[in-house]
Structures are given as C-alpha cells and as structure tokens.
Coordinates of C-alpha atoms in Angstrom, one line a residue:
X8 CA 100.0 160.9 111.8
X9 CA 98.9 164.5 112.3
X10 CA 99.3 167.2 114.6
X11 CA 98.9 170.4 115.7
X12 CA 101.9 172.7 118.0
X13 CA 99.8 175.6 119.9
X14 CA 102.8 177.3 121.2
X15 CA 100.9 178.3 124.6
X16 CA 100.5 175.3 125.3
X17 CA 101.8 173.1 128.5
X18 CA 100.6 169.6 127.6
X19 CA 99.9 167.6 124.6
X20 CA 96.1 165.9 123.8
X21 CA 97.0 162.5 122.2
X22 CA 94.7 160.5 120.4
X23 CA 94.9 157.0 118.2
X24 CA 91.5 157.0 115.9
X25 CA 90.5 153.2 115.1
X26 CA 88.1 152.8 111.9
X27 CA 85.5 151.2 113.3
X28 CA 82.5 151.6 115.6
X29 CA 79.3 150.7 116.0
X30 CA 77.9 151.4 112.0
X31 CA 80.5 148.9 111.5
X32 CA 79.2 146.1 112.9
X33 CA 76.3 143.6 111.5
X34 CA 73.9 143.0 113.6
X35 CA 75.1 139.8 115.2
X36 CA 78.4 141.8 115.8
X37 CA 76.0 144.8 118.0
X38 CA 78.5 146.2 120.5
X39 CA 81.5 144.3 119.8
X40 CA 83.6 147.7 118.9
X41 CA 82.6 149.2 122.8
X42 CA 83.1 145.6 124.6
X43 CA 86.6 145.5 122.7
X44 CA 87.3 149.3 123.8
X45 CA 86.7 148.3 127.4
X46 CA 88.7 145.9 127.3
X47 CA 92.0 147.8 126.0
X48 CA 92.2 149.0 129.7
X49 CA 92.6 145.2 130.8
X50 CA 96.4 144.9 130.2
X51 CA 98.9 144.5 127.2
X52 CA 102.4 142.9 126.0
X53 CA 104.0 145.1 128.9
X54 CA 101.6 146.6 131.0
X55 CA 99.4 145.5 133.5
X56 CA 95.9 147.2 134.2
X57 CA 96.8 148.1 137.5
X58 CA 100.4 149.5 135.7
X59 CA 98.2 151.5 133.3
X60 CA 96.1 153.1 135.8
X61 CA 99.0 153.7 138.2
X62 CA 101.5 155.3 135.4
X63 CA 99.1 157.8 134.5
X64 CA 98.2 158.8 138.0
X65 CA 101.7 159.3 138.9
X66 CA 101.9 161.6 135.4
X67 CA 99.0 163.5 136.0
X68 CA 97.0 163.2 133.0
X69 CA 93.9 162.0 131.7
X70 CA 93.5 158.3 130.3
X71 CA 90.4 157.4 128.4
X72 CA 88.5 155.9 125.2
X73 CA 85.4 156.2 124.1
X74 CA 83.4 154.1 121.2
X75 CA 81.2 156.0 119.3
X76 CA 79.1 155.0 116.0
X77 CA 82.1 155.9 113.5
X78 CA 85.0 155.3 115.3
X79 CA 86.8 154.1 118.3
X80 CA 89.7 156.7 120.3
X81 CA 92.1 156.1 123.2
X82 CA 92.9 159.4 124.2
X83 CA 95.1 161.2 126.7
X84 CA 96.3 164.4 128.1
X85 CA 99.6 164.9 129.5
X86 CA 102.5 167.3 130.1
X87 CA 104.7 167.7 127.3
X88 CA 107.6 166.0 128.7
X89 CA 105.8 162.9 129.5
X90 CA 104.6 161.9 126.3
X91 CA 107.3 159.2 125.8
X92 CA 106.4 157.8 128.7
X93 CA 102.2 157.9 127.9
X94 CA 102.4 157.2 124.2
X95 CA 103.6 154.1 124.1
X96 CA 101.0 152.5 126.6
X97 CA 98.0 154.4 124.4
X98 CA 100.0 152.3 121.2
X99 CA 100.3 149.2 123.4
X100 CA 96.5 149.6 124.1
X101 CA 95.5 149.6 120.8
X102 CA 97.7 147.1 119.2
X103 CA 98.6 144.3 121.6
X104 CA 96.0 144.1 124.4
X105 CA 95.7 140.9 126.2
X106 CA 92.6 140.1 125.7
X107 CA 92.3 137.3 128.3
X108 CA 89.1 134.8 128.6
X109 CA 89.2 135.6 132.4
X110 CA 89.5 139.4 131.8
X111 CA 86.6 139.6 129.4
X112 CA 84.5 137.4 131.8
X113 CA 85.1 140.4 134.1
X114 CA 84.1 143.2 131.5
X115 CA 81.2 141.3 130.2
X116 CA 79.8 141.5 133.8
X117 CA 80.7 145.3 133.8
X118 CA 79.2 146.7 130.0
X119 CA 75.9 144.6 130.6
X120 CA 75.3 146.5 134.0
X121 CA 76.4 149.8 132.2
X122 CA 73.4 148.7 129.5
X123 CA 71.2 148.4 132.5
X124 CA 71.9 151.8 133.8
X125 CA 70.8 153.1 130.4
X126 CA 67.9 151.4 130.4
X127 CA 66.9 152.6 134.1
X128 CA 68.0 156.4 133.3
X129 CA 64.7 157.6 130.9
X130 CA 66.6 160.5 129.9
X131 CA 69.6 158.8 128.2
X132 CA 67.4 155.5 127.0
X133 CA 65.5 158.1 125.3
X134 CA 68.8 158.7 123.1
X135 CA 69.2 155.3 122.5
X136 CA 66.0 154.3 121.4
X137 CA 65.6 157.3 118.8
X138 CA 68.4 156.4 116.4
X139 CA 66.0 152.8 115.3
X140 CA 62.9 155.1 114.9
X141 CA 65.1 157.8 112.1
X142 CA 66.9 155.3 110.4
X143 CA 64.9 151.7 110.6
X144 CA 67.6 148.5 109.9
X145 CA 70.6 150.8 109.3
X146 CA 73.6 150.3 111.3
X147 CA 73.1 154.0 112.3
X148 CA 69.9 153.0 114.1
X149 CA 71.5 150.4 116.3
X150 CA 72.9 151.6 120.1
X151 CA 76.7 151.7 120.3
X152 CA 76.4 150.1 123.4
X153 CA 75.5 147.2 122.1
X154 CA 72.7 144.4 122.6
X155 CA 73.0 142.0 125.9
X156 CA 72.8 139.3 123.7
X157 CA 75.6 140.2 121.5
X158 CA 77.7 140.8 124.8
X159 CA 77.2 138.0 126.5
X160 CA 77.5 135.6 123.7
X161 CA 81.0 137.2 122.5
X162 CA 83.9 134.6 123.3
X163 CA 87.5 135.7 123.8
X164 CA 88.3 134.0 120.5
X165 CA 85.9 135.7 118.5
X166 CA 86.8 139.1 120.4
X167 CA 90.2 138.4 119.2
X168 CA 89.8 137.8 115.7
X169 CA 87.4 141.0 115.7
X170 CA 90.4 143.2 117.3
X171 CA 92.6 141.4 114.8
X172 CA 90.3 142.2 111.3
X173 CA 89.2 145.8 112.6
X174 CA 92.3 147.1 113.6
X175 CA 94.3 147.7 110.6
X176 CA 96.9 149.8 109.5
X177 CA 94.5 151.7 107.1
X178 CA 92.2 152.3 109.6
X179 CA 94.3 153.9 112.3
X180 CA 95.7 157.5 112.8
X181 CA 97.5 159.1 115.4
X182 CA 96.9 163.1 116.4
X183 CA 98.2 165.4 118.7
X184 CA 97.7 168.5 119.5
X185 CA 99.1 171.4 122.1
X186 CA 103.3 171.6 123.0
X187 CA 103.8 168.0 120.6
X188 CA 107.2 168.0 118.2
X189 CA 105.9 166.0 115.5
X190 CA 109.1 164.6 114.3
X191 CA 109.6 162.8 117.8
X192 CA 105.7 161.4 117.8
X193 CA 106.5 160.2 114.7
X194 CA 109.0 158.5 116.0
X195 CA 107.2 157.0 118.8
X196 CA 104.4 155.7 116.5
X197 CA 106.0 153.6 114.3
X198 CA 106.4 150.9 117.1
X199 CA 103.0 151.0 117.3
X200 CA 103.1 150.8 113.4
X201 CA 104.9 147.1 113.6
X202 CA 102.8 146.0 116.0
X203 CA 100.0 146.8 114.3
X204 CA 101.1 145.3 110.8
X205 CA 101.5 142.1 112.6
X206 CA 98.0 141.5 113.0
X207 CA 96.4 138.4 110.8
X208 CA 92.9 139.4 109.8
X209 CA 90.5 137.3 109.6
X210 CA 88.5 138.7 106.3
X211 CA 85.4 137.3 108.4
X212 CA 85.7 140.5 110.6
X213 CA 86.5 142.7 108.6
X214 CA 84.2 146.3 109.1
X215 CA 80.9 146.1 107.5
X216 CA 80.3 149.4 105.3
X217 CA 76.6 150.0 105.0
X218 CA 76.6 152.8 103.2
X219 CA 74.2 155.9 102.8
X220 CA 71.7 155.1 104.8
X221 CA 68.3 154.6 102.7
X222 CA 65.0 156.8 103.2
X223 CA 62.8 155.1 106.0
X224 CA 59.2 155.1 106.8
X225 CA 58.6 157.6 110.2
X226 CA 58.5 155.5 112.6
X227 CA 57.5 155.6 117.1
X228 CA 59.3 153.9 119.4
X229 CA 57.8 153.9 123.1
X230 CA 59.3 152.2 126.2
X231 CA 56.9 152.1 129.3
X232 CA 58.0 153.1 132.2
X233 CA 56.5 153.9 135.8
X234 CA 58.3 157.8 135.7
X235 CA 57.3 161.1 136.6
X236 CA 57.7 162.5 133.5
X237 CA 57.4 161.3 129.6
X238 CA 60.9 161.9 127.7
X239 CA 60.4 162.6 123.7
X240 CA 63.0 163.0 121.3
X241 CA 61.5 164.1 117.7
X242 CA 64.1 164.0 114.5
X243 CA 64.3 163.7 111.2
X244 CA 67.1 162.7 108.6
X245 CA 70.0 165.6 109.4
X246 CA 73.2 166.1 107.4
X247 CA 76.1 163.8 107.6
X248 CA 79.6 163.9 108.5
X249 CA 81.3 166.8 106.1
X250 CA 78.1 168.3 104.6
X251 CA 78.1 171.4 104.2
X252 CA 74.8 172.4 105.5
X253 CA 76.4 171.8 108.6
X254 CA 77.3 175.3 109.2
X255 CA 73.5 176.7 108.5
X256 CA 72.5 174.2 111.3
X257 CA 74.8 175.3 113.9
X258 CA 73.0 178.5 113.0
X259 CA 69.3 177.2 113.1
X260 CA 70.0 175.0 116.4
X261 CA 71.1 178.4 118.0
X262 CA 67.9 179.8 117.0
X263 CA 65.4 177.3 117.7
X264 CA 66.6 175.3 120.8
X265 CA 70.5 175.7 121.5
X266 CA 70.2 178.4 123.8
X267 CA 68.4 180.1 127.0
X268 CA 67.0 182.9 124.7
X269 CA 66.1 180.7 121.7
X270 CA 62.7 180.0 120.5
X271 CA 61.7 176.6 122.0
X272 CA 63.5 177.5 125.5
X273 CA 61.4 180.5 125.4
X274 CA 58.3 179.6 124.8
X275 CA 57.7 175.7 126.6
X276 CA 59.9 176.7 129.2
X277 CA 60.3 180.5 130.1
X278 CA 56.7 181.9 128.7
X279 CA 54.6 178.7 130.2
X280 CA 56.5 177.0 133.0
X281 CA 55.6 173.4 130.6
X282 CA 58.7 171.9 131.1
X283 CA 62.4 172.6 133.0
X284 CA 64.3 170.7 129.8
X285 CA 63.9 171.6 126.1
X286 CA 66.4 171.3 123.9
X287 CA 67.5 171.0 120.1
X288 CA 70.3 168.4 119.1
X289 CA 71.9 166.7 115.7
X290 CA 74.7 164.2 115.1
X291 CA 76.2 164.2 112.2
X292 CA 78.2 160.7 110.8
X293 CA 79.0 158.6 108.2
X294 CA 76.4 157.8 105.6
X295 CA 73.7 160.4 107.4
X296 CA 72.8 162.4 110.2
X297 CA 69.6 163.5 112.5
X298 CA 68.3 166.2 114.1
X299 CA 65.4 167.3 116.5
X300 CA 64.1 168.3 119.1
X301 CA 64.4 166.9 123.1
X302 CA 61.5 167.3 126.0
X303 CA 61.2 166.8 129.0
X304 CA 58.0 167.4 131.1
X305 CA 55.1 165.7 133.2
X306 CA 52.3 163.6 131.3
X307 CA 49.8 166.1 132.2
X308 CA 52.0 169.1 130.5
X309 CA 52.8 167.0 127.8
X310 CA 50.1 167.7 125.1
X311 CA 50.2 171.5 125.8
X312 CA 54.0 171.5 125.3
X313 CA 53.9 169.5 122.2
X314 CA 51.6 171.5 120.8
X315 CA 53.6 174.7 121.9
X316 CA 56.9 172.8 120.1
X317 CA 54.8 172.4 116.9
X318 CA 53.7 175.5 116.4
X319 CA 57.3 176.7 116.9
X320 CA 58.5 174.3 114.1
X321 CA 56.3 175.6 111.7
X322 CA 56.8 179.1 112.5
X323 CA 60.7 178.4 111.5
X324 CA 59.6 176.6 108.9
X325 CA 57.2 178.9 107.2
X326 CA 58.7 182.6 108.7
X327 CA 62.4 183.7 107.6
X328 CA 64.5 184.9 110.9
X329 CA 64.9 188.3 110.7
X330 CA 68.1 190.2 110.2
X331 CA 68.6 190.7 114.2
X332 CA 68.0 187.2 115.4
X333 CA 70.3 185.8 112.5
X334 CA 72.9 188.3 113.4
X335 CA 72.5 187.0 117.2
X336 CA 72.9 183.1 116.1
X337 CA 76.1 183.5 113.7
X338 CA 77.9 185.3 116.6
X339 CA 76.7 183.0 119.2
X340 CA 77.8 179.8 117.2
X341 CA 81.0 181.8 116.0
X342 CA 82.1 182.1 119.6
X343 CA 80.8 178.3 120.8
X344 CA 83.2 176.7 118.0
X345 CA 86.2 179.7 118.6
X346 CA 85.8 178.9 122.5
X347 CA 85.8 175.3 121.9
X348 CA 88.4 175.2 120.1
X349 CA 90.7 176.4 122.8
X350 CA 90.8 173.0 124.3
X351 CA 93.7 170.9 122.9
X352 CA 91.6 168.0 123.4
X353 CA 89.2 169.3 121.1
X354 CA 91.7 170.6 118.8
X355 CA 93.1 166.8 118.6
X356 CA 89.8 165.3 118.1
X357 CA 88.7 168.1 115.3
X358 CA 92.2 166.8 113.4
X359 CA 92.2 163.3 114.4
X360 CA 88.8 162.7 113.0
X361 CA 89.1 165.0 109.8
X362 CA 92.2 162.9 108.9
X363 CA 90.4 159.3 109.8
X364 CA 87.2 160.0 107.5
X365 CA 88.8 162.1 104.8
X366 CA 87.0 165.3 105.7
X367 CA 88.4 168.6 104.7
X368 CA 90.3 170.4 107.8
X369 CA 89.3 173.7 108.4
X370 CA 91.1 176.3 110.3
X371 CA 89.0 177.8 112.8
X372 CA 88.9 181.0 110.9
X373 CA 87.6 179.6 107.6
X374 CA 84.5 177.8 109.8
X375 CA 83.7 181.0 111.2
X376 CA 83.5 182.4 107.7
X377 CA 81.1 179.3 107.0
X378 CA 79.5 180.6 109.6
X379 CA 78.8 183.9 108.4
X380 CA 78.0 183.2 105.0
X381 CA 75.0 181.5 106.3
X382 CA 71.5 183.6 105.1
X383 CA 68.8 183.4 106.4
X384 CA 67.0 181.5 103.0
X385 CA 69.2 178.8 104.3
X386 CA 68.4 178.8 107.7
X387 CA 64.5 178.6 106.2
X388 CA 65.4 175.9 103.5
X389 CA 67.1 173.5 105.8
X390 CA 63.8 174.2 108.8
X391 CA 61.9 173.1 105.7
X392 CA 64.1 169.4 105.0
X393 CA 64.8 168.9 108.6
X394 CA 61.1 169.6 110.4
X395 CA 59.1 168.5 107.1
X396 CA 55.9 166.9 109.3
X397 CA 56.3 163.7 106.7
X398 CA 60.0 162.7 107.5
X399 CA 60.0 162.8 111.8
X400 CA 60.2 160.2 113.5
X401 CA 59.7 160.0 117.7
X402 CA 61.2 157.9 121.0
X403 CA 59.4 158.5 123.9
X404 CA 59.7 156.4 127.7
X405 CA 56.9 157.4 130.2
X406 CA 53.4 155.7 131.6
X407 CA 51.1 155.8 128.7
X408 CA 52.0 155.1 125.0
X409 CA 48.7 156.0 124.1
X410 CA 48.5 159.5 125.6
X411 CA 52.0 160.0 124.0
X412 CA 51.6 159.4 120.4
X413 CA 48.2 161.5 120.8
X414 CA 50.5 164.2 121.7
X415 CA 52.3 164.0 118.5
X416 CA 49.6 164.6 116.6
X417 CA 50.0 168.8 116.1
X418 CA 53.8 168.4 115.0
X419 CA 53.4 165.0 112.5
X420 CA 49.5 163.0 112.5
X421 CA 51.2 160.4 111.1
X422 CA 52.9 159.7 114.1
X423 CA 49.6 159.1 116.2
X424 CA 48.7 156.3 114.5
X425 CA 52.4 154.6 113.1

C-alpha cells in the first residue's frame, strides 16, 4: 500500500498494480495478461458488468485498466467521499472476477477485432512491429496485445489458472493519490488482501522472468501496405526502467525531436515541408529500453527526409549542444515532468509503479535536480550509445520495401541490406 495526500485535492486516483504483463508471458502465453485485463470488466463475486459500469456512472469517475509490457493496473478516479464505495469493485476486479466460458467467448471476439484495428491503422502497427526488430526473441519484442493465435486458442480454464498463478500477493500493490486517508484505504484493502491469498497457483503459470534482454543483431521489419504514406520508426537499445541516464534523455529528446522548435521538427518539417509528423520517443522497462526516432511522410519525400534525419543524428552525435540550447531543454523538460505531475493520476501511477518494481521514489523536486545536473558531455555521450549507426534497428508499413530500406541507407547501411 502507498499513497500520497495532496491537500488541494477534491478526488482520489486509485490504482491496484498487478506484476505481470506482456514480458511476462512465453510465447505460447502472447497476450494472455491484456485478454485477462479485459475481462476483469466482465463481472465478479458481487458485481455484475452492467453494475460496474452503472456504479461508476452514477459516482462520476473514471473506470479503467490498461495492460502494458511490465505490468497490469485497474485504475480510477473519484471524489474523495466515494472511495468506499469504488474501492471495493477495483479489489473485486482484480481478485475474484468471474471469468465465465460465455463471457470470454464474448471478449475473444472483441481483443481480436481491436488487433485488427492495429493492424489497419499504419501509424500504431508501426509501434507494434518495432519492438521485434530492437530486441529479436525477447519478451520485450513481442506486442502486448497479443498474437490472434494465442487469443483465440485461450480456454476459460487455462485463463483461470493464468489469473490464478499471476496474481499473487507479492505481486500486487495498491496507490492512491490526491484527498486519500491512508489509514482507511488500508483498511479497505485488506479484503482484497484475503481474497487474493485464496488463490491456488498453479506453478505452471507462474510469470516468466526473462531477464536483461541480450544484444541483438539490427534487424528491419517491413509490412506492405497500399497507403499514402510510408511510416518508419528507427531505435536502438535505450535505458531501462530506473536508469539513471534517464534524466539526460529527457533532456536529449527535448533537443532532438520532443518539441516544435527542436532539431528534427525543424529541419524535415518546418525548413523543407518533408513531412507533417516527426518525432522522437523511448520507453523505458524492465530488463531494457529503446529509443528513436518516428516519421511520417509520402514515398516520394521519403529518401530526402531520411537523409535530412541522418544528418541530424550525427550532428548530435558528433557536435556538443551549446550552453543556450541545453539551458532551453532542462527547463523545458523541468516544467513537462513539474506540469505532469499535477495530475493525481499521474502522481498515483509515478508511486504505484516505483513501489511495484522497487524503483527509488523521487520527489518531484529531486527529479528536477536530476534534471539540471545534466551536461552537455552527457547529452553527447548518450547521442553516441543511443544513434550508434551499428546498434538501430527499423519498422516501416508502406508500398515498397525495397524503396524503404534504400532509404535507410544514410542513417545505418547495414539496414539496406539486413
């Protein structure tokens, strides 16, 4: 259990963090941890879906889950003085859900047609193809989401035993954050508590801990499509969950592609009208990280932009940032995490995943130290490990796989030909 009071506050973010999510699974397990997290929404001991949905309509406040490669979280948002009436369905979620044959017939039908939709937007398949190129057989590389052969060849028993061995008492916390009297949320939790420790795992599902994943060949992974433009994601290994380089990244991503005045926006965008989205991103998780560099543009922009992208890369790469431009980045990332953190939702999801994965908690003043401490050399230094020509890897979906790993030739030739 951990919380945070914000005495401002009106409402309370609560969250219960499950241990396991998609770097969990083995491969013939491949988006068991979403499927289950639907599924929590399909009734428990004393509610009925249609209950669940109704109660929190009548309260107001937000319902939701959300599965993601580390963990799982049912989350809500409520007034203050209705959180003994929303925390016990958000503890009845997570440790009794019916889990009915009939209902997960229902689901099944409802995740494979969100895998479709995916697959028919080129701008989020993008995302999910990228992950296999950076990290090869590692769990990291798989889709949270899931595989449709995995989903539609999971029975309610072996859904069961899978909710059963994954969620345990050791890998469970609660968090709140915003107008939340710990003592009383305590109190509140330890039903959930007994229902929980009366769970018989099977040791058959228990998680799967892969570890660190190990160094990879670069690898390209293309998906033809019939679209107007060609979507390319480029990344390289990134840091993981708790690293410290994290700070000096929040700085560099500012710089090179997190904003409207940074480099890449500037120059592919702005300077030559190549493309109307560029973009850098990273995510960060257990046992490694990524982080690159997203495009967007037409087939017959798309050499000129790469090449534009390249030569952007290596300027970072080979060119300290100069005392002004560094400045610029610390305060802008400063004020994105200080702004951020405003939101008791995000507050909650800051502690509730700090305490789940052992990470250090820091208040929002000693990140924004972090932040300032960041130079310049290690803005250069981590350009250098992250955009190193030999370590990127590339997803792409468009018309012509041949014309797009020609492309990639200016920012890594050994992408043209892998």
């Amino acid at each position: 259990m951990a919380t945070e009071p914000i005495g401002s506050a009106l409402s309370v973010a609560l969250g219960v963090w499950i241990g396991t999510g998609a770097r969990h699974e083995r491969d013939a397990e491949a988006g068991r941890a979403h499927l289950l997290e639907h599924m929590l929404f399909r009734g428990t001991r004393n509610y009925a879906s249609i209950e669940i949905d109704r109660r929190f309509d009548a309260l107001g406040g937000d319902l939701n889950a959300a599965t993601s490669r580390d963990e799982t979280a049912v989350v809500a948002r409520v007034l203050a003085d209705e959180v003994d009436d929303a925390f016990p369905i958000l503890g009845e979620m997570v440790a009794c859900p019916l889990l009915r044959d009939e209902d997960l017939e229902l689901e099944r039908k409802i995740v494979l047609e969100e895998i479709a939709m995916i697959e028919d937007d080129p701008e989020e398949y993008v995302f999910e193809l990228l992950p296999r190129a950076v990290f090869g057989d590692h769990a990291l590389g798989r889709p949270v989401i899931g595989t449709p052969e995995v989903v539609a060849g999971t029975s309610g028993e072996t859904l069961r035993a899978f909710h059963a061995g994954r969620y345990r008492p050791d890998r469970i916390v609660v968090a709140a954050a915003g107008a939340v009297d710990h003592e009383r949320l305590c109190a509140l939790a330890e039903r959930l508590a007994a229902d929980v420790h009366a769970h018989d795992g099977d040791p058959q599902h228990a998680p799967n801990e892969p570890g660190v994943a190990a160094p990879s060949d670069p690898a390209v992974i293309f998906r033809t499509r019939e679209t107007e433009q060609v979507q390319v994601a480029i990344a390289g290994r990134g840091p993981g969950m708790g690293d410290d380089r994290r700070f000096a990244l929040r700085v560099l991503d500012t710089i090179l592609g997190g904003t409207p005045s940074s480099r890449l926006f500037r120059a592919v965008r702005e300077d030559r009208g190549l493309a109307y989205a560029v973009s850098t991103f990273d995510d960060q998780h257990q046992g490694g990280g990524l982080a690159g560099v997203y495009l967007g543009t037409r087939a017959d922009n798309l050499t000129a932009a790469l090449a534009v992208v390249a030569d952007e890369l290596d300027r970072v790469r080979r060119e300290p940032v100069d005392d002004d431009e560094l400045e610029r980045a610390k305060h802008h990332a400063r004020a994105r995490l200080l702004l951020g953190l405003e939101s008791t939702h995000a507050r909650m999801h800051v502690l509730g995943r700090a305490v789940l994965h052992g990470l250090p908690l820091l208040r929002p003043d000693e990140i924004a130290a972090r932040i300032d401490a960041v130079t310049a050399q290690d803005v250069q230094d981590l350009a250098r490990e992250l955009y190193d020509p030999a370590g990127l890897s590339a997803a792409g979906v468009g018309p012509d796989e041949q014309t797009f790993r020609s492309a990639l030739g200016p920012i890594a030739a050994a992408l043209t030909t892998t």
